[in-house]
Each structure stands twice: as structure tokens, then as C-alpha cells.
């Protein structure tokens, strides 16, 4: 497989990028030459961010922590990443500015290849040469810009408007021989989840194979709306196991090479101080005590991951729980969540109109008070029409609050 030059390609996948953290951590741990000696590392959208991280050698645990933090912020809002107060690309840009070294453009040029979609003619463009660190960041931001989901006005790269590379080629370089493809969706990619049943129909989204099943439906939903941190931890762990299977099948590691087992290493490798304090008791009473002391994250969900990534996921899961423990979480957090979901059919149309309107005006650099009178009147009329025919009277107070923002 690696007798000649080879390349790697990562499909765009939004918040499912946590899958790549697990998959690439396995490869870097077990067979680092696979990534370090690749001639090209391609990527689209979130896959481009992963490609940049691997090209520049940025620690995966830092990327994992940033992704979990962004997901946590998105989950705070009813509309998730669509809420006008949540600026996804601004968070991504801040993260890139924090982690990319000053010579990132020099190290990335020639090896990193970013998939972009040019707005003027909707053609795919692969960018591999970067004149500055800022230019590299601009290319990555353009590749991640999903129209309407991230905003209305596309960002620029070298003065030209571009949007998400996944719009035209979501698995760049996959047509070339010796290109190893990664995807968090079950399909025909080299490293991807295995489908629970065989002979399923598949669809191809701009070169990415996606089998039609309930698991992939969940994964596609999680692409745009991040699931709870424990679910993201499981996705990360699945990525590790899928990459491990790929290495074994292709004889890159011994078929007898054991994957780490938590039952053996649970007291040698622990992800937080809370577990360390109870490790002696757990050793006496068995693994069940450890699970009880670690109720915010099932240890089996991260048992094979590198310890640094385990710590990040442990902290992310623990932060979502209240200080009062599991009972408080079950009796307080969950009912509130259920109530908010029940309210969504009433509030979603108004929230959505407000969100899109504010995003449009913010990206145009205009004040919300300067909106054209006819547009403002139409917006108010549409909202009242919807409420009059479909929604309860108490939604009027909610509507008024949003219109005051306008």
C-alpha cells in the first residue's frame, strides 16, 4: 500500500470532525508514517481543518478541546449554531489564530490542499500554496463557510468570494490512486464506520459515499447540530476503532496487536483526579465502583483513546453536569431540555426569521435599525400572520422581544 507516494483525504463533516480526532490519534500512535510521509493531505470544510492540523503537527488534544468548547457553546441556544449570537466561523478563526505557528503557511504549502468552491462560477478550486499565515487562515475559513448556515455574505480568499469546498468536491483527491479517504459516514471510504447491515443503498454527496440508514441520518444531523458531549466522545472512540481496524486489515500493524483494554489499564491510566482518588477502592471492588464514581462519562466510551484525549472528553462531559451530581442532572436538566424541545414548534419560525435577518444585516455591516421599511413591515406581517393562524397567544410576547431587537 505504501510502496509509492500516497495521499490522504478528509471529507467535510462539521461537528462530526470529532471522529477524525479519534481516527488520526490511532494512526499517529500506531503507524505515524502513514500521516507524516504522505505527499498530500487533502481536506474540505471541517476535513480541511483536520488536514491543516496534521500537516502542521498541532497536538490533537488541543483541537479536541476547542471542538468540544465550540460544540458546548452551540448547544446553549435553541437554534444551536444557527442562533445569531453564535458566530461559528469567528470561533474557528480565533482557534486558528491561537494554534497556527507563524510559519504555518511555509510548512503547509505544497502538502496541504484545501477544497474551495468559487462563488462566481460554482467551480471547485484546490489551494496548495499560501503566501502568508493570514492567507492560509482565509483559505480554511472559506472552505468551512456553509451558505446561510454560517452567514449570507461569503468570505474572500485573495479577493475572490469562496464558500464551502464540500459544495463541489467533498472528498478532494479521491479520484487519484493511492489516496486514502476518511469519512465519518458509513460508506465505501477507506476509513469510515461500518454499516450495521449489508447491501444498503447509498448516495454520493460530491464524491462522499453515504449509505442510507438510520445511523447515517443521525451522523448527518450531528454534522450541523452537535450532540451531547458523551455522544461526541463515543463518536471519537469509534473513529479510533475504525482506524485501528484499517491498519490491521492492511497489515500495517500486526493482526495480533491488542487494542488497549480499560479493565487492564483503568488504574494505570485515568482521565481525571476524581477517579484517581477512588482507584484503590475500585481495585478492591472491581470496575463497577469506578463507573459509579465516573457517572458523567461511561469509561468504556473512551477506553482505547490516548490518555490526553480521554482527559479532554472527560472534562467536557463533566462540565455539562451540575455540581450536585447525577440526580440533580436527571431531575433538573432533562425536564428543562424536554420542555425546550416542546416549545420549538411555537418559537422556531420567529427565531429563524430573526436569526436570518440579523445575520444578513451584520454581514452587510449595517445597523439593524436601517432595514428598509417595506422589508421590516413584511417581516412583522409574516410573523403575525403565522402566529394568528398557527400559534398560541403567549407567543406574542416572544415576538415583541425579537422585534424590539430589530
Short mmCIF file of C-alpha atoms in Angstrom, two decimals:
data_model
loop_
_atom_site.label_atom_id
_atom_site.label_comp_id
_atom_site.label_asym_id
_atom_site.label_seq_id
_atom_site.Cartn_x
_atom_site.Cartn_y
_atom_site.Cartn_z
CA UNK A 1 0.00 0.00 0.00
CA UNK A 2 2.83 2.41 0.81
CA UNK A 3 5.43 1.32 -1.75
CA UNK A 4 4.78 4.50 -3.77
CA UNK A 5 3.66 8.01 -2.89
CA UNK A 6 0.27 8.21 -1.22
CA UNK A 7 -2.14 10.94 -0.20
CA UNK A 8 -4.84 11.35 2.43
CA UNK A 9 -8.24 13.00 2.01
CA UNK A 10 -10.72 14.08 4.71
CA UNK A 11 -14.38 14.65 3.87
CA UNK A 12 -16.21 17.70 5.19
CA UNK A 13 -18.35 16.79 8.18
CA UNK A 14 -18.93 19.74 10.55
CA UNK A 15 -19.11 18.74 14.20
CA UNK A 16 -18.58 15.11 13.19
CA UNK A 17 -14.95 16.17 12.89
CA UNK A 18 -14.56 14.68 16.37
CA UNK A 19 -14.47 11.34 14.53
CA UNK A 20 -11.21 12.41 12.88
CA UNK A 21 -9.68 13.18 16.27
CA UNK A 22 -10.12 9.55 17.24
CA UNK A 23 -9.12 8.10 13.87
CA UNK A 24 -5.96 10.16 13.43
CA UNK A 25 -4.91 9.70 17.06
CA UNK A 26 -4.89 5.95 16.43
CA UNK A 27 -2.76 6.32 13.31
CA UNK A 28 -0.30 8.72 14.92
CA UNK A 29 0.02 6.34 17.84
CA UNK A 30 0.25 3.08 15.89
CA UNK A 31 1.64 3.94 12.45
CA UNK A 32 2.67 7.65 12.31
CA UNK A 33 4.45 7.26 8.97
CA UNK A 34 1.01 6.99 7.37
CA UNK A 35 0.44 10.70 8.03
CA UNK A 36 3.95 12.09 8.37
CA UNK A 37 5.18 10.80 4.99
CA UNK A 38 2.02 11.45 2.95
CA UNK A 39 2.77 13.51 -0.15
CA UNK A 40 -0.53 15.42 0.05
CA UNK A 41 -3.19 15.86 2.70
CA UNK A 42 -6.49 16.98 1.20
CA UNK A 43 -9.50 18.30 3.03
CA UNK A 44 -12.85 20.02 2.57
CA UNK A 45 -14.64 22.10 5.21
CA UNK A 46 -14.01 20.54 8.65
CA UNK A 47 -11.84 17.99 6.85
CA UNK A 48 -9.60 20.85 5.74
CA UNK A 49 -9.14 21.88 9.37
CA UNK A 50 -8.12 18.32 10.23
CA UNK A 51 -5.75 18.26 7.26
CA UNK A 52 -4.15 21.53 8.44
CA UNK A 53 -3.77 20.23 12.00
CA UNK A 54 -1.98 17.09 10.79
CA UNK A 55 0.20 18.97 8.30
CA UNK A 56 1.39 21.38 10.97
CA UNK A 57 1.70 18.82 13.76
CA UNK A 58 -0.68 20.59 16.15
CA UNK A 59 -1.50 18.36 19.17
CA UNK A 60 -4.82 16.61 18.68
CA UNK A 61 -5.89 17.11 22.29
CA UNK A 62 -5.85 20.90 21.75
CA UNK A 63 -8.07 20.55 18.68
CA UNK A 64 -10.35 18.19 20.58
CA UNK A 65 -10.70 20.69 23.43
CA UNK A 66 -11.52 23.54 21.03
CA UNK A 67 -14.10 21.47 19.16
CA UNK A 68 -15.81 20.39 22.39
CA UNK A 69 -15.83 24.00 23.58
CA UNK A 70 -17.40 25.27 20.35
CA UNK A 71 -20.00 22.48 20.47
CA UNK A 72 -20.82 23.35 24.07
CA UNK A 73 -21.39 26.98 23.14
CA UNK A 74 -23.61 25.99 20.20
CA UNK A 75 -25.79 23.73 22.35
CA UNK A 76 -26.69 26.63 24.66
CA UNK A 77 -29.09 28.06 22.06
CA UNK A 78 -32.42 26.70 20.84
CA UNK A 79 -31.31 27.15 17.25
CA UNK A 80 -27.86 25.79 18.00
CA UNK A 81 -25.24 27.11 15.56
CA UNK A 82 -27.99 28.99 13.67
CA UNK A 83 -28.58 31.41 16.52
CA UNK A 84 -27.48 34.96 15.59
CA UNK A 85 -25.42 35.38 18.77
CA UNK A 86 -23.36 32.29 17.92
CA UNK A 87 -20.68 33.05 15.33
CA UNK A 88 -19.24 29.71 14.32
CA UNK A 89 -16.61 30.92 11.88
CA UNK A 90 -15.42 33.59 14.29
CA UNK A 91 -14.79 30.86 16.84
CA UNK A 92 -12.97 28.79 14.23
CA UNK A 93 -10.86 31.77 13.19
CA UNK A 94 -9.95 32.56 16.80
CA UNK A 95 -8.87 28.95 17.26
CA UNK A 96 -6.69 29.05 14.14
CA UNK A 97 -5.07 32.30 15.25
CA UNK A 98 -4.32 30.72 18.61
CA UNK A 99 -2.77 27.48 17.36
CA UNK A 100 -1.23 28.09 13.95
CA UNK A 101 2.52 28.87 14.17
CA UNK A 102 3.94 31.94 12.47
CA UNK A 103 5.47 29.85 9.68
CA UNK A 104 2.32 27.78 9.15
CA UNK A 105 1.98 28.91 5.53
CA UNK A 106 5.54 27.79 4.74
CA UNK A 107 5.07 24.35 6.27
CA UNK A 108 1.61 23.88 4.71
CA UNK A 109 2.47 24.98 1.15
CA UNK A 110 2.84 22.04 -1.19
CA UNK A 111 1.47 19.44 1.22
CA UNK A 112 -1.88 20.77 2.45
CA UNK A 113 -4.59 21.00 -0.23
CA UNK A 114 -7.80 22.85 0.65
CA UNK A 115 -11.03 22.38 -1.31
CA UNK A 116 -12.91 25.63 -2.08
CA UNK A 117 -15.97 26.50 -4.15
CA UNK A 118 -15.70 29.71 -6.18
CA UNK A 119 -18.96 31.64 -5.96
CA UNK A 120 -18.79 33.33 -9.37
CA UNK A 121 -18.93 30.10 -11.40
CA UNK A 122 -19.55 27.41 -8.74
CA UNK A 123 -16.30 25.65 -9.68
CA UNK A 124 -14.08 23.69 -7.34
CA UNK A 125 -10.63 25.08 -6.62
CA UNK A 126 -7.84 23.26 -4.78
CA UNK A 127 -5.45 25.60 -2.99
CA UNK A 128 -2.00 24.32 -2.03
CA UNK A 129 0.22 27.41 -1.95
CA UNK A 130 -0.05 30.11 0.68
CA UNK A 131 1.87 33.39 0.79
CA UNK A 132 1.21 34.17 4.45
CA UNK A 133 -0.26 32.77 7.64
CA UNK A 134 -3.26 35.06 7.22
CA UNK A 135 -3.83 33.74 3.70
CA UNK A 136 -3.81 30.16 4.97
CA UNK A 137 -6.41 31.06 7.60
CA UNK A 138 -8.56 32.78 4.96
CA UNK A 139 -8.50 29.67 2.79
CA UNK A 140 -9.55 27.45 5.70
CA UNK A 141 -12.36 29.82 6.69
CA UNK A 142 -13.64 29.90 3.09
CA UNK A 143 -13.61 26.12 2.94
CA UNK A 144 -15.78 25.98 6.09
CA UNK A 145 -18.34 28.59 5.03
CA UNK A 146 -21.68 26.82 4.54
CA UNK A 147 -24.08 29.31 2.88
CA UNK A 148 -26.86 30.54 5.22
CA UNK A 149 -25.72 28.16 7.97
CA UNK A 150 -22.61 30.30 8.59
CA UNK A 151 -23.92 33.56 7.16
CA UNK A 152 -25.04 35.24 3.96
CA UNK A 153 -22.01 37.04 2.55
CA UNK A 154 -19.18 34.60 1.66
CA UNK A 155 -15.64 35.33 2.88
CA UNK A 156 -12.82 36.15 0.48
CA UNK A 157 -9.58 34.45 -0.41
CA UNK A 158 -7.16 36.57 -2.45
CA UNK A 159 -10.01 39.00 -3.12
CA UNK A 160 -12.41 36.37 -4.52
CA UNK A 161 -15.54 35.06 -2.79
CA UNK A 162 -15.49 31.36 -1.94
CA UNK A 163 -17.77 29.02 0.02
CA UNK A 164 -17.53 25.53 1.46
CA UNK A 165 -15.44 23.21 -0.71
CA UNK A 166 -17.91 20.41 0.10
CA UNK A 167 -20.43 22.09 -2.21
CA UNK A 168 -18.45 20.94 -5.25
CA UNK A 169 -15.95 18.34 -4.00
CA UNK A 170 -16.32 16.98 -0.50
CA UNK A 171 -13.54 14.40 -0.84
CA UNK A 172 -10.77 16.08 -2.86
CA UNK A 173 -8.18 13.86 -4.47
CA UNK A 174 -10.26 10.71 -4.06
CA UNK A 175 -10.11 10.02 -7.82
CA UNK A 176 -6.34 9.62 -7.63
CA UNK A 177 -4.78 6.25 -6.97
CA UNK A 178 -3.05 5.78 -3.63
CA UNK A 179 -5.36 8.26 -1.89
CA UNK A 180 -6.62 7.03 1.47
CA UNK A 181 -10.05 8.51 2.22
CA UNK A 182 -11.57 9.33 5.62
CA UNK A 183 -15.27 9.89 6.26
CA UNK A 184 -17.39 9.80 9.45
CA UNK A 185 -20.32 8.39 7.47
CA UNK A 186 -20.74 4.66 6.81
CA UNK A 187 -19.99 4.03 3.13
CA UNK A 188 -17.13 2.97 0.90
CA UNK A 189 -14.40 5.30 2.19
CA UNK A 190 -11.21 3.58 3.36
CA UNK A 191 -11.64 4.66 6.98
CA UNK A 192 -15.28 5.09 7.96
CA UNK A 193 -17.86 3.48 10.27
CA UNK A 194 -19.14 0.04 9.35
CA UNK A 195 -22.81 -0.25 8.50
CA UNK A 196 -24.91 -2.38 10.83
CA UNK A 197 -26.47 -4.19 7.87
CA UNK A 198 -25.11 -5.09 4.44
CA UNK A 199 -26.34 -4.36 0.91
CA UNK A 200 -27.81 -0.99 1.77
CA UNK A 201 -28.39 1.64 -0.93
CA UNK A 202 -26.01 4.57 -0.92
CA UNK A 203 -25.96 8.13 -2.10
CA UNK A 204 -22.89 10.05 -3.19
CA UNK A 205 -22.59 13.59 -1.96
CA UNK A 206 -19.90 15.22 -4.07
CA UNK A 207 -17.66 12.13 -4.04
CA UNK A 208 -18.52 11.00 -0.49
CA UNK A 209 -20.28 7.65 -0.22
CA UNK A 210 -23.08 7.68 2.37
CA UNK A 211 -25.17 4.58 2.97
CA UNK A 212 -28.87 5.14 3.55
CA UNK A 213 -29.55 4.03 7.13
CA UNK A 214 -30.66 5.44 10.46
CA UNK A 215 -27.11 5.64 11.82
CA UNK A 216 -26.01 7.88 8.96
CA UNK A 217 -29.11 10.01 9.36
CA UNK A 218 -28.03 10.64 12.94
CA UNK A 219 -24.47 11.39 11.80
CA UNK A 220 -25.66 13.88 9.17
CA UNK A 221 -27.82 15.62 11.79
CA UNK A 222 -24.85 15.73 14.17
CA UNK A 223 -22.81 17.36 11.41
CA UNK A 224 -24.79 20.57 11.77
CA UNK A 225 -26.15 20.28 15.32
CA UNK A 226 -23.63 18.90 17.82
CA UNK A 227 -24.88 16.11 20.08
CA UNK A 228 -24.22 15.90 23.80
CA UNK A 229 -20.54 15.56 24.83
CA UNK A 230 -20.88 11.89 25.81
CA UNK A 231 -22.18 11.12 22.32
CA UNK A 232 -19.27 13.05 20.81
CA UNK A 233 -16.87 11.06 22.98
CA UNK A 234 -18.35 7.85 21.61
CA UNK A 235 -18.00 9.13 18.04
CA UNK A 236 -14.35 9.93 18.73
CA UNK A 237 -13.78 6.46 20.15
CA UNK A 238 -15.47 4.87 17.12
CA UNK A 239 -13.04 6.77 14.89
CA UNK A 240 -10.14 5.25 16.81
CA UNK A 241 -11.52 1.73 16.43
CA UNK A 242 -12.25 2.16 12.71
CA UNK A 243 -8.71 3.38 12.05
CA UNK A 244 -7.31 0.50 14.12
CA UNK A 245 -9.30 -1.95 12.00
CA UNK A 246 -7.98 -0.34 8.79
CA UNK A 247 -4.38 -0.68 9.97
CA UNK A 248 -4.88 -4.35 10.83
CA UNK A 249 -6.71 -5.24 7.60
CA UNK A 250 -3.93 -3.67 5.53
CA UNK A 251 -1.19 -5.38 7.56
CA UNK A 252 0.23 -2.06 8.74
CA UNK A 253 0.20 -3.39 12.27
CA UNK A 254 0.09 -6.97 13.46
CA UNK A 255 -3.29 -8.63 13.37
CA UNK A 256 -2.45 -9.86 16.87
CA UNK A 257 -1.68 -6.37 18.13
CA UNK A 258 -4.05 -5.79 21.07
CA UNK A 259 -6.21 -2.72 21.30
CA UNK A 260 -5.97 -1.21 24.79
CA UNK A 261 -8.40 -2.58 27.34
CA UNK A 262 -9.73 -0.44 30.18
CA UNK A 263 -10.00 -3.43 32.51
CA UNK A 264 -6.20 -3.74 32.39
CA UNK A 265 -5.20 -0.08 32.31
CA UNK A 266 -8.00 1.53 34.29
CA UNK A 267 -5.81 2.17 37.34
CA UNK A 268 -2.66 2.99 35.45
CA UNK A 269 -4.28 5.42 33.02
CA UNK A 270 -7.04 7.57 34.46
CA UNK A 271 -8.52 10.68 32.94
CA UNK A 272 -9.21 12.82 36.00
CA UNK A 273 -8.34 13.34 39.66
CA UNK A 274 -11.77 12.17 40.83
CA UNK A 275 -11.08 8.68 39.52
CA UNK A 276 -7.56 8.66 40.94
CA UNK A 277 -8.96 9.23 44.43
CA UNK A 278 -11.21 6.19 44.16
CA UNK A 279 -8.82 3.94 42.23
CA UNK A 280 -7.78 1.94 45.30
CA UNK A 281 -11.38 1.21 46.22
CA UNK A 282 -12.18 0.40 42.60
CA UNK A 283 -9.29 -2.02 42.55
CA UNK A 284 -10.78 -3.82 45.53
CA UNK A 285 -14.43 -3.78 44.49
CA UNK A 286 -13.99 -4.15 40.73
CA UNK A 287 -14.75 -1.87 37.80
CA UNK A 288 -18.34 -1.09 38.85
CA UNK A 289 -17.14 1.31 41.57
CA UNK A 290 -15.07 3.17 39.02
CA UNK A 291 -18.11 3.52 36.79
CA UNK A 292 -20.21 4.87 39.65
CA UNK A 293 -17.55 7.45 40.52
CA UNK A 294 -17.31 8.42 36.86
CA UNK A 295 -21.04 8.63 36.10
CA UNK A 296 -20.76 11.65 33.77
CA UNK A 297 -18.89 9.55 31.18
CA UNK A 298 -19.01 5.79 30.71
CA UNK A 299 -15.31 4.73 30.79
CA UNK A 300 -15.98 2.17 28.04
CA UNK A 301 -16.77 5.01 25.60
CA UNK A 302 -13.18 6.26 25.66
CA UNK A 303 -11.22 3.22 26.79
CA UNK A 304 -8.94 2.94 23.75
CA UNK A 305 -8.23 6.63 23.17
CA UNK A 306 -4.89 8.24 24.11
CA UNK A 307 -4.96 9.45 27.69
CA UNK A 308 -4.63 13.17 26.71
CA UNK A 309 -7.80 12.96 24.61
CA UNK A 310 -9.56 10.96 27.32
CA UNK A 311 -8.88 13.83 29.74
CA UNK A 312 -10.33 16.41 27.35
CA UNK A 313 -13.50 14.40 26.79
CA UNK A 314 -13.83 13.69 30.50
CA UNK A 315 -13.67 17.40 31.35
CA UNK A 316 -16.16 18.29 28.59
CA UNK A 317 -18.68 15.72 29.82
CA UNK A 318 -18.23 16.65 33.46
CA UNK A 319 -18.76 20.36 32.76
CA UNK A 320 -22.22 19.67 31.34
CA UNK A 321 -23.38 18.13 34.59
CA UNK A 322 -24.31 20.15 37.66
CA UNK A 323 -22.19 20.17 40.78
CA UNK A 324 -24.96 18.38 42.69
CA UNK A 325 -24.42 15.13 40.81
CA UNK A 326 -26.37 12.74 38.63
CA UNK A 327 -29.70 13.02 40.47
CA UNK A 328 -29.73 16.78 40.03
CA UNK A 329 -28.90 16.34 36.37
CA UNK A 330 -31.76 13.86 35.84
CA UNK A 331 -34.33 15.91 37.76
CA UNK A 332 -33.28 19.36 36.66
CA UNK A 333 -31.50 19.41 33.33
CA UNK A 334 -33.50 16.81 31.40
CA UNK A 335 -37.00 18.23 32.11
CA UNK A 336 -35.79 21.66 31.01
CA UNK A 337 -34.40 20.15 27.83
CA UNK A 338 -37.67 18.32 27.11
CA UNK A 339 -39.66 21.49 27.78
CA UNK A 340 -37.48 23.49 25.40
CA UNK A 341 -37.97 20.88 22.68
CA UNK A 342 -41.76 21.00 23.15
CA UNK A 343 -41.66 24.79 22.70
CA UNK A 344 -39.65 24.64 19.48
CA UNK A 345 -42.69 24.30 17.12
CA UNK A 346 -44.05 27.55 18.59
CA UNK A 347 -40.89 29.63 18.64
CA UNK A 348 -38.82 28.22 15.75
CA UNK A 349 -40.37 30.30 12.87
CA UNK A 350 -39.93 33.56 14.77
CA UNK A 351 -36.39 32.66 15.91
CA UNK A 352 -35.46 31.63 12.39
CA UNK A 353 -36.69 34.85 10.80
CA UNK A 354 -34.91 36.91 13.44
CA UNK A 355 -31.72 34.89 13.06
CA UNK A 356 -31.51 35.15 9.28
CA UNK A 357 -32.41 38.85 9.32
CA UNK A 358 -29.79 39.74 11.90
CA UNK A 359 -27.11 37.62 10.21
CA UNK A 360 -27.78 39.30 6.88
CA UNK A 361 -27.52 42.80 8.28
CA UNK A 362 -24.49 42.01 10.43
CA UNK A 363 -22.60 40.57 7.46
CA UNK A 364 -23.52 43.65 5.41
CA UNK A 365 -22.09 45.83 8.16
CA UNK A 366 -25.36 47.69 8.51
CA UNK A 367 -27.33 48.66 11.58
CA UNK A 368 -30.47 46.65 12.16
CA UNK A 369 -32.35 49.94 12.55
CA UNK A 370 -31.62 50.88 8.95
CA UNK A 371 -33.60 47.99 7.45
CA UNK A 372 -35.83 49.09 4.59
CA UNK A 373 -39.35 49.93 5.72
CA UNK A 374 -41.11 47.55 3.36
CA UNK A 375 -38.88 44.65 4.40
CA UNK A 376 -39.48 45.43 8.07
CA UNK A 377 -43.22 45.67 7.52
CA UNK A 378 -43.29 42.40 5.58
CA UNK A 379 -41.32 40.66 8.30
CA UNK A 380 -43.69 41.81 11.03
CA UNK A 381 -46.75 40.96 8.92
CA UNK A 382 -45.47 37.45 8.19
CA UNK A 383 -44.78 36.79 11.87
CA UNK A 384 -48.21 37.98 12.96
CA UNK A 385 -49.87 36.00 10.21
CA UNK A 386 -48.13 32.82 11.33
CA UNK A 387 -48.98 33.39 14.96
CA UNK A 388 -52.62 34.24 14.25
CA UNK A 389 -53.27 31.06 12.33
CA UNK A 390 -50.95 28.57 13.97
CA UNK A 391 -49.62 29.59 17.36
CA UNK A 392 -50.75 30.46 20.87
CA UNK A 393 -51.32 34.00 22.05
CA UNK A 394 -48.47 33.91 24.53
CA UNK A 395 -46.02 33.78 21.64
CA UNK A 396 -46.81 37.48 21.02
CA UNK A 397 -44.63 38.46 23.95
CA UNK A 398 -41.80 36.44 22.48
CA UNK A 399 -42.35 38.08 19.08
CA UNK A 400 -42.33 41.58 20.56
CA UNK A 401 -39.00 40.91 22.26
CA UNK A 402 -37.46 39.92 18.95
CA UNK A 403 -38.97 42.86 17.08
CA UNK A 404 -37.53 45.20 19.71
CA UNK A 405 -34.13 43.85 18.69
CA UNK A 406 -34.95 44.98 15.18
#
